[in-house]
Each structure stands twice: as C-alpha cells, then as structure tokens.
Coordinates of C-alpha atoms and ligand atoms in Angstrom, one line a residue:
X153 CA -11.8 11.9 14.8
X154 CA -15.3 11.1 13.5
X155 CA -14.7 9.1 10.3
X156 CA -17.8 7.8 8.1
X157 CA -16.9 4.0 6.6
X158 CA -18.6 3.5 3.6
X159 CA -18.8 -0.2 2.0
X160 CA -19.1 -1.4 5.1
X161 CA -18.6 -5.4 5.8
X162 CA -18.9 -7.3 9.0
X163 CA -15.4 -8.2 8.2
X164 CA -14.3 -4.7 8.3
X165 CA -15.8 -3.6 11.2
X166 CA -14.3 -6.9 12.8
X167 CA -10.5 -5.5 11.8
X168 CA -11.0 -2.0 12.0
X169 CA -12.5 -2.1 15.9
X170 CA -9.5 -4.1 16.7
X171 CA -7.2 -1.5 15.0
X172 CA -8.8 1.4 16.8
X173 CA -8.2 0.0 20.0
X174 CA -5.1 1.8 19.5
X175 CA -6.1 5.1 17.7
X176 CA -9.4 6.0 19.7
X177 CA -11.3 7.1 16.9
X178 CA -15.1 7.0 16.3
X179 CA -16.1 4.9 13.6
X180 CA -19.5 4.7 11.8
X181 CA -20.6 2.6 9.5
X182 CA -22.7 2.9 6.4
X183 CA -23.4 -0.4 4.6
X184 CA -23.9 1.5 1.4
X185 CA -21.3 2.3 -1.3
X186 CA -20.1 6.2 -1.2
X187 CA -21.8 7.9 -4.6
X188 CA -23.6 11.0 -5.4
X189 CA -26.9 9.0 -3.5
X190 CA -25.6 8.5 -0.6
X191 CA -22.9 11.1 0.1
X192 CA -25.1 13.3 2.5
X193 CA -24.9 10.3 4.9
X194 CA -21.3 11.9 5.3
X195 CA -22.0 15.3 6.5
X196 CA -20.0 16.6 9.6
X197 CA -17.4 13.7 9.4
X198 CA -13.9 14.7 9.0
X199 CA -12.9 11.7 7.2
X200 CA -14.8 8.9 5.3
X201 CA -12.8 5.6 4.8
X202 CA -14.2 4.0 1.1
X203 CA -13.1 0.8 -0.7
X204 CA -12.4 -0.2 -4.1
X205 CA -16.0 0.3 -5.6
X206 CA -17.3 3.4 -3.8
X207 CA -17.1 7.0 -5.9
X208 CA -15.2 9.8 -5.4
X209 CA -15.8 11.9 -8.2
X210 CA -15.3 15.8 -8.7
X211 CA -18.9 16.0 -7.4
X212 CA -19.2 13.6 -4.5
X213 CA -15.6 15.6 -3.5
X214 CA -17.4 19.0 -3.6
X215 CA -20.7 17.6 -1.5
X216 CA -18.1 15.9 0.6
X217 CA -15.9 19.0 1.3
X218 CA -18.9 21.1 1.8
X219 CA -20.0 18.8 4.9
X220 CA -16.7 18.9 6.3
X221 CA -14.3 16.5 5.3
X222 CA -11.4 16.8 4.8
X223 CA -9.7 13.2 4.3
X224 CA -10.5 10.5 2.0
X225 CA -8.9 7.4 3.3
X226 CA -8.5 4.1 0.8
X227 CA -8.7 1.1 2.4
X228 CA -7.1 -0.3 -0.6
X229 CA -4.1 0.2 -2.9
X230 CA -5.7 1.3 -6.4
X231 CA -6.9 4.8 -6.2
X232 CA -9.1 4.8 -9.9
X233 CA -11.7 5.5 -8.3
X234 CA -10.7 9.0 -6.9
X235 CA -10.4 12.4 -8.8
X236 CA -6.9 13.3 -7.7
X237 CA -7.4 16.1 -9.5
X238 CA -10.6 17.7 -8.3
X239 CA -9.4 16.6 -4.5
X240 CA -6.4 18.9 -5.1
X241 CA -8.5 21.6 -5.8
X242 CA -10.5 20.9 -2.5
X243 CA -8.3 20.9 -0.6
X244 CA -9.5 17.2 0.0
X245 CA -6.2 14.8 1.4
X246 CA -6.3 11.8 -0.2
X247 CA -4.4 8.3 1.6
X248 CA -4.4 5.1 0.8
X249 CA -2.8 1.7 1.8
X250 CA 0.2 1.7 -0.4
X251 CA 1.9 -2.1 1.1
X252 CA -0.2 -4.9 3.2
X253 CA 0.5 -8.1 1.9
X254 CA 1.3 -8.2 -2.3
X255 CA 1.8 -11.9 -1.2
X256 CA -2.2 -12.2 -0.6
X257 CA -2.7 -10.8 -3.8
X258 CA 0.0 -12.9 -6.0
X259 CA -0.9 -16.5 -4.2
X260 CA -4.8 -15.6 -5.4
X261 CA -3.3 -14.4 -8.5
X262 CA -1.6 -18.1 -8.5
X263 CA -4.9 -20.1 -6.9
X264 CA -7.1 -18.7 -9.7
X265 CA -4.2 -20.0 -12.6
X266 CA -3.5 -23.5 -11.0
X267 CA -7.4 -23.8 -10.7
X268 CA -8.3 -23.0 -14.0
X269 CA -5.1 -24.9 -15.8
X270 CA -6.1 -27.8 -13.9
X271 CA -9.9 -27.9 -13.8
X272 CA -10.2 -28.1 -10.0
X273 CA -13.5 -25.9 -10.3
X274 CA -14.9 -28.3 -12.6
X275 CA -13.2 -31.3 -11.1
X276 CA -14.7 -30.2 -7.7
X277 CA -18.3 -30.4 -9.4
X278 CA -18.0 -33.9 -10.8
X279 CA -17.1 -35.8 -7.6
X280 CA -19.7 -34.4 -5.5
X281 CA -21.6 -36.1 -8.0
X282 CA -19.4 -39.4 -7.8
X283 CA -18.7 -38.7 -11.5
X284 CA -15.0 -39.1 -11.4
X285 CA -14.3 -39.4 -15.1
X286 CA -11.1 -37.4 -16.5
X287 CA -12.0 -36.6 -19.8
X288 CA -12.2 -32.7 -20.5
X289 CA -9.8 -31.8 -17.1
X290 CA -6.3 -32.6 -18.6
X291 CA -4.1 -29.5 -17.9
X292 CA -0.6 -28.9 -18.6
X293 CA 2.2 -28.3 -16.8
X294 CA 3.6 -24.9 -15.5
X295 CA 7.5 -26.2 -15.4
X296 CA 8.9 -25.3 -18.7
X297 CA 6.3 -22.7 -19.8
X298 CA 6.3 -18.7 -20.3
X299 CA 4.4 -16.6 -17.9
X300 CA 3.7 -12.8 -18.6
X301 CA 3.9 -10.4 -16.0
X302 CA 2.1 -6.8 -16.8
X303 CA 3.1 -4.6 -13.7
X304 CA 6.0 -5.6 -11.9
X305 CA 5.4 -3.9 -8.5
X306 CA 4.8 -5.4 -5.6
X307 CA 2.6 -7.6 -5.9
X308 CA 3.9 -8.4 -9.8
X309 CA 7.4 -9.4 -8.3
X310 CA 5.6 -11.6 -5.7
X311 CA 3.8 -13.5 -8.6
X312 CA 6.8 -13.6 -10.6
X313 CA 8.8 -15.1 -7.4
X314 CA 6.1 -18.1 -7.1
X315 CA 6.1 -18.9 -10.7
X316 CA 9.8 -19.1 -11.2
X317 CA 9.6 -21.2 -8.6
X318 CA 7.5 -23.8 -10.9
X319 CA 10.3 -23.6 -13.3
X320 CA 8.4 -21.1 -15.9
X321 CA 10.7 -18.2 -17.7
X322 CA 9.2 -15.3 -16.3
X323 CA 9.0 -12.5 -18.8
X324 CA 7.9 -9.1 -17.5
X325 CA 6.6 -5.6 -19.2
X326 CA 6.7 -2.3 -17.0
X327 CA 7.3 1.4 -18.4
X328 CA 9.4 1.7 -15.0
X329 CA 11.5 -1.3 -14.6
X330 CA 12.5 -2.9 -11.5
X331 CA 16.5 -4.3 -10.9
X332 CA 14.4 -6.5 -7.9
X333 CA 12.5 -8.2 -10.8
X334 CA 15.3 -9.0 -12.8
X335 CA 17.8 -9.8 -9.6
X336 CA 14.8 -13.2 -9.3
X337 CA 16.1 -14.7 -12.3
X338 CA 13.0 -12.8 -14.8
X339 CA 13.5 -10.4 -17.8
X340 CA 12.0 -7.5 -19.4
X341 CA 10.3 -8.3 -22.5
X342 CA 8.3 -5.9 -24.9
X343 CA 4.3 -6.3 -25.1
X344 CA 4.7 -8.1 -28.1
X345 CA 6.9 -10.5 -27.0
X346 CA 5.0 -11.5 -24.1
X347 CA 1.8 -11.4 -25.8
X348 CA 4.0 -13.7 -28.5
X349 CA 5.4 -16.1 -26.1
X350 CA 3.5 -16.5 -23.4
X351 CA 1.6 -19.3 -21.9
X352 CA -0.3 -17.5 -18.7
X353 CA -0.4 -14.0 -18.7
X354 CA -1.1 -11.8 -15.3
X355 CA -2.1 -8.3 -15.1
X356 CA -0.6 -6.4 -12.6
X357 CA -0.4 -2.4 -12.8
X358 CA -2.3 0.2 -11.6
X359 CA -5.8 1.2 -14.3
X360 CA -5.0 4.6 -15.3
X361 CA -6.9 6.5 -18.0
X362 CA -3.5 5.6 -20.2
X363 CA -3.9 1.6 -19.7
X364 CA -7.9 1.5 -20.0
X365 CA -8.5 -2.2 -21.6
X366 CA -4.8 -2.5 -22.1
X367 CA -6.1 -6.1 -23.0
X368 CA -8.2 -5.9 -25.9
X369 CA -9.4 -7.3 -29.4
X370 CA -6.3 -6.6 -31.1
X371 CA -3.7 -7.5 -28.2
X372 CA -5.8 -11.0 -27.0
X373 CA -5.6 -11.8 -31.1
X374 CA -1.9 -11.4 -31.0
X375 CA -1.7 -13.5 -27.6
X376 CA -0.5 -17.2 -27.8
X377 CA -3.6 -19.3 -28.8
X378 CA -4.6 -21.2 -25.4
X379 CA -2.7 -19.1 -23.7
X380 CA -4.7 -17.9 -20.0
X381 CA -4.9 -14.6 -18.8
X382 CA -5.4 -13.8 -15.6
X383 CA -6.4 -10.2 -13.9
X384 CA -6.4 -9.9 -10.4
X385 CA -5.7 -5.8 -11.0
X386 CA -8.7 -3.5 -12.2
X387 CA -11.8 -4.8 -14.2
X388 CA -11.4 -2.2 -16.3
X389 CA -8.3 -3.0 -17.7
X390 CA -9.8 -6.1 -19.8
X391 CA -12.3 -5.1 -22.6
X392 CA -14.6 -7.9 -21.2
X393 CA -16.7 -8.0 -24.3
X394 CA -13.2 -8.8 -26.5
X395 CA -12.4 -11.5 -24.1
X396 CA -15.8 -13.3 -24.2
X397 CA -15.2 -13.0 -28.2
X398 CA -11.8 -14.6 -27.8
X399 CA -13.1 -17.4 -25.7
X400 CA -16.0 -18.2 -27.8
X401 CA -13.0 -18.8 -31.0
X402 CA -10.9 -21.0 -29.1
X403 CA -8.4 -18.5 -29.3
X404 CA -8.1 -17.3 -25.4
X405 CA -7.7 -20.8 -23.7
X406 CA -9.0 -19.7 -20.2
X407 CA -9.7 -16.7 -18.4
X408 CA -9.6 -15.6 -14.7
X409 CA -11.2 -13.3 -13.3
X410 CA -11.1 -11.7 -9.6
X411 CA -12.1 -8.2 -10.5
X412 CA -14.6 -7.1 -13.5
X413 CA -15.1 -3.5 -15.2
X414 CA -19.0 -3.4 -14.2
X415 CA -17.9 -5.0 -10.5
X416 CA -19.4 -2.3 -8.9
X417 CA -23.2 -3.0 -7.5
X418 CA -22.0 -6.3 -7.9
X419 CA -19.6 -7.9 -6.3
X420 CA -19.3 -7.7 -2.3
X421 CA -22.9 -8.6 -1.9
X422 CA -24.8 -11.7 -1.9
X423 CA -27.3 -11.5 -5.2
X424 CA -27.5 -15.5 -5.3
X425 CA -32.0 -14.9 -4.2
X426 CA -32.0 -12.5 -7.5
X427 CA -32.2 -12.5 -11.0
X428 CA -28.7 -11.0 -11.7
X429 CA -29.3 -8.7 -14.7
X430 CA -25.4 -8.3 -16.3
X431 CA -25.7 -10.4 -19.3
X432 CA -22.2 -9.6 -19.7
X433 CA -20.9 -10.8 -16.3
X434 CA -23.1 -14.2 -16.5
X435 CA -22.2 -14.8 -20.2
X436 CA -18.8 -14.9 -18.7
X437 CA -19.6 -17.3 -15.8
X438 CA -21.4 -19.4 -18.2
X439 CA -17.9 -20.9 -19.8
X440 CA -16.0 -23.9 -18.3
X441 CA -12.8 -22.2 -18.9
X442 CA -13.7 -19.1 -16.7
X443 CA -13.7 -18.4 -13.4
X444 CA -15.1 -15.5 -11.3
X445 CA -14.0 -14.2 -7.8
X446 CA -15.5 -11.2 -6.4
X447 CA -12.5 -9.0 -5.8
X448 CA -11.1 -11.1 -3.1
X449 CA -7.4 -11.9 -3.4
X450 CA -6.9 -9.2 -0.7
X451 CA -9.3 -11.0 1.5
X452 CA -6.5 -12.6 4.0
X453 CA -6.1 -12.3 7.4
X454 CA -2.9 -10.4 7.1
X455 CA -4.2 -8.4 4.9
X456 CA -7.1 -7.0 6.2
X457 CA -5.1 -6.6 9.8
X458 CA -2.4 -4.2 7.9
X459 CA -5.4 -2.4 6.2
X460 CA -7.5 -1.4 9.0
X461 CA -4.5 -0.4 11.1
X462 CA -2.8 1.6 8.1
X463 CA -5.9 3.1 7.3
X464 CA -6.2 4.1 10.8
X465 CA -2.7 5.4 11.9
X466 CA -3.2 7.9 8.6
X467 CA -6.4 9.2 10.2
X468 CA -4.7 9.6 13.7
X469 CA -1.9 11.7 11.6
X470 CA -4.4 13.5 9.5
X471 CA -6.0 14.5 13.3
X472 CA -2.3 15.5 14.3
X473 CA -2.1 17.7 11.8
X474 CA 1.4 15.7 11.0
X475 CA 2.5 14.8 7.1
X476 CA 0.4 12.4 5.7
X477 CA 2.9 8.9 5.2
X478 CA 0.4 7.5 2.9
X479 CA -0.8 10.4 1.0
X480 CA -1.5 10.0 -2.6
X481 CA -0.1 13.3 -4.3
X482 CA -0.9 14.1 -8.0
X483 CA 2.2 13.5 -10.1
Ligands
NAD290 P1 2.7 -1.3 -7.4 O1 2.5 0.2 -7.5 O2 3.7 -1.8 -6.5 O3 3.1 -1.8 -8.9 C1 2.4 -1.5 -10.0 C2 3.3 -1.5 -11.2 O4 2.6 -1.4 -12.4 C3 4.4 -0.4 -11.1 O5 5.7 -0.9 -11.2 C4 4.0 0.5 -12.3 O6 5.2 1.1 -12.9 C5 3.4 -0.6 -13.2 N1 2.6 0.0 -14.3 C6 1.9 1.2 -14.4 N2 1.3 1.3 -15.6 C7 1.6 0.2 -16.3 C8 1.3 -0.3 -17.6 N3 0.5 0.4 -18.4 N4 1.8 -1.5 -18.0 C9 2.6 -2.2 -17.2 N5 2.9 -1.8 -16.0 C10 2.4 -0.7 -15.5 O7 1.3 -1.9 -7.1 P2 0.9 -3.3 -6.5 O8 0.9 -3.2 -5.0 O9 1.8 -4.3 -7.2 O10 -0.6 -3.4 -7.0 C11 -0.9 -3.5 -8.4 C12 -2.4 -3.4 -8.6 O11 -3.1 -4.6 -8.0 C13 -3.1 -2.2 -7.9 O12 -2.9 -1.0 -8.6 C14 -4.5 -2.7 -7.8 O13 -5.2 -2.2 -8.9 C15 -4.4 -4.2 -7.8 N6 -4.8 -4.8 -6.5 C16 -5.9 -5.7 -6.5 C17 -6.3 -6.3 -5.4 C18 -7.4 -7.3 -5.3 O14 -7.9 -7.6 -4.2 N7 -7.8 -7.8 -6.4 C19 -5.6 -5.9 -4.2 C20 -4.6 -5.0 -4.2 C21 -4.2 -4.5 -5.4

C-alpha cells in the first residue's frame, strides 16, 4: 500500500525501512508536518502515517478523503490531534500505537525529576567551567516524600513502580481506577489531596477537551509550595503562562517540561541558527529550575522498533481488508 509519512525524521525512516522489510509497503516521505498547507502532498495515497504535532482536522480529513485515503495511522499513542469525529463521518479509519514501551516514557518522566531535584543540568554547566562550587544545587531526597500520579495507565503505573521503588508514598488520581496501581503498594487520592500533599507531581492522561490545562492558576496555588511538576503527557494540559507565574513567586519549586502547548513548529527541528520568536517558550527556558525536552521520552530504541512495526502491521491489515487491532473508535 502507498502510505505518505508526514513529519518525517531520519530516525524514522531508519525504523520504519527495517519494519517494512516485513510488510512490503511503499513508503514516502514528506519532511513537512501534515496541515491544511501541505495536505495536497497526500493525494492518491491510501494511508498517511503522521506524529504527534501534524493536523488532522475536519478539513485536512475532507481534502485527505477526497485524494484517496482512507487510513490515518498514529505513530504515537495520544490521538488530540485527530477529529475522531469528522473521521467517522469520512469514513476515514483512524489507528494508532496503543503499547510500545510506557517504560521509555516513565524512566524520561523520572530523568527529567532526578535532574531537576538535583541540579544535574546546572551542575553539568559549572564543571565544564571547573567551577565546582555547591552552593545553589542542594536537592532533597525522594525516599520519604509524596509523589502525585495524574493518569494511572500505562505508562502512569510504570512511573509509579520506579518511584515507590525510591521509598516515596505514591498517591494517584484517575476517573477510571486501576486494581494494577493499587496491587504496587500506591493509593487513590482526590485532586486535592494530591495537589495538598505532594512533593513531585507527574502528569499522565490522555489531553482531552475535558482535561485542557487541568494544571492551572488555581490548582498550581493549591499545590504544595516547592513542590515540582512534571508533564511528559500533552503540552496543552499545563496553562504554561500560570506556571511561569507560579515560578516567578517561588510557589512552584521546579518545573519539567518534555512536551509544551505551542510545541508544534517547534520542537523536532533544529532552530539553534534562528531567532526563536515564542517569548513564552524561552521565558520558560530562561529559569534555573526548568527544564525543556522536545517531546522525546519516547525517543528509545525499543520504542521506536515497536512503533514503526505496529504502525506498519495496522497498514498491512487496513490493505487486508481485516479488523483494524489498533483502531481508535469514538466512544
Ligand atoms: P493510558 O491510556 O494507558 O493511560 C492514560 C490514563 O489516563 C487512563 O487510565 C485514563 O483513565 C487516565 N485519564 C484520562 N483522563 C484523565 C484525567 N482527566 N485525569 C486523570 N487521569 C485521566 O495511556 P499511556 O500509555 O499511559 O499514555 C499516557 C499519555 O502519555 C498519552 O495519552 C500521551 O499523551 C502521553 N505520551 C507522551 C509521550 C512522549 O513522548 N512525551 C509518549 C507516549 C505517550
């Protein structure tokens, strides 16, 4: 099957040429980001394969449906970024990569905390300019503390596996609740109590239109003062602007970030020869208890294997004409 791959990255092409050594499809790749600009590139393919920051609206579906295709395929979990709704009425199948590794996504989740607790960005700057003085990197320690778990899906439960395993209570908040999360020794707490309690909070769920800046002025003010937060989930689940507020009071005591609500244009390519124009974004960068990666904690060998060959086997049963394992159905 002819299938368009939009967001293209050596990286991906790498993983997905090894995949279709066993499917036999024919690949092309567009470097570009599927949107409104660029969907024509897609005519006469049957299926495009997008990532996280490419758009599938109601009218890139339409111009997408009217070249002839007929399966969206996610390499990736989250699916914000597709109208389920408009793809329905398309007739547009929609799949996505439901399990690779939630262990690439929790240890990142777990990098970016240790890192920012301890200082290592900062630490890491001062010796390779033989300035090994300690004052402004003390930390504290994880064993005894309360970590927050929003989300307690797969890759929630992973997270909530490793920091149990530093000695931290674990307390967790999910409107569907898990025995697997509480059979590791955590509990189910209410927002408020985790916002209350906790020392490191991680975001794990899905964004939905329901959960849109979950984290926000009023929910950061009732969080533990120099407490860190950590979102490895959506961008668009932090109101960014709150958080910078937060930071600049001393009340937020440090902030991780691997994905970012205006990621999109952003993140994925290599800007460092340009004048980068998000004051936003660089205000954030700007503060010694931040720190930025650009939507990488999928980025592991493992991962990306799993991804290209998942997204691939859905393609081979989309050609079949068989039921779609990894189909993402409106609920
Ligand atoms: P999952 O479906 O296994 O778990 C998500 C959990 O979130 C579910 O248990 C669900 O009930 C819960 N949830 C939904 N709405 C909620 C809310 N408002 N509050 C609290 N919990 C809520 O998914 P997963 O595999 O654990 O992935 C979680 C998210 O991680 C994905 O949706 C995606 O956005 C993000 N992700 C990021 C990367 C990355 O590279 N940064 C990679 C993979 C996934």
């Amino acid at each position: 099957m002819k299938i368009a791959v939009f967001s293209a990255q050596p990286y991906d092409r790498q993983f997905l040429e090894a995949a279709n050594a066993a499917e036999g499809h024919e690949l092309h790749y567009f470097e570009m980001a599927l949107g409104l600009e660029s969907v024509a590139l897609a005519a006469g393919f049957q299926a495009v394969c997008i990532f996280v920051n490419d758009v599938a609206d109601a009218n890139v579906l339409e111009a997408l449906r009217g070249g002839g295709t007929g399966l969206v395929a996610l390499r990736c979990t989250g699916f914000n970024n597709v109208d389920l709704a408009a793809a329905k009425r398309l007739g547009v199948k929609v799949v996505r990569v439901v399990d690779y590794s939630p262990y690439s996504v929790a240890e990142h989740a777990v990098a970016l905390l240790l890192a920012l607790n301890r200082k290592i960005h900062r630490a890491y700057n001062r010796t390779r300019d033989s300035n090994f003085a300690l004052d402004g990197l003390m930390g504290f320690d994880f064993h005894g503390k309360t970590a927050g778990v929003v989300g307690t899906g797969k890759i929630g439960r992973v997270f909530a596996r490793i920091m149990l395993g530093f000695g931290c209570e674990v307390i967790g908040y999910d409107p569907y609740r898990s025995a697997d999360f509480e059979a590791l020794g955590a509990r189910y707490a209410a927002p408020g109590e985790i916002g209350a309690n906790a020392d490191i909070v991680s975001l794990h769920c899905p964004l939905t239109p329901e959960n849109h800046h979950i984290v926000n002025a009023e929910t950061l003010a009732r969080m533990k003062r120099g407490a860190l937060l950590v979102n490895t989930s959506r961008g668009g689940l932090l109101d960014t602007d709150a958080a910078i507020q937060s930071l600049k009071s001393g009340h937020l005591g440090g902030l991780a970030l691997d994905v970012y609500e205006q990621e999109g244009g952003v993140f994925f390519r290599d800007l460092s020869s340009t004048v980068v124009t998000d004051d936003v974004l660089q205000r954030l960068i700007s503060f010694p208890n931040v720190i930025v990666t650009g939507h990488q904690a999928f980025f592991t060998r493992e991962a990306i294997g799993t991804i290209c060959e998942t997204t691939l086997r859905s393609v081979s049963e989309f050609a079949r004409k068989a039921p779609l394992s990894n189909e993402i159905r409106m609920t």
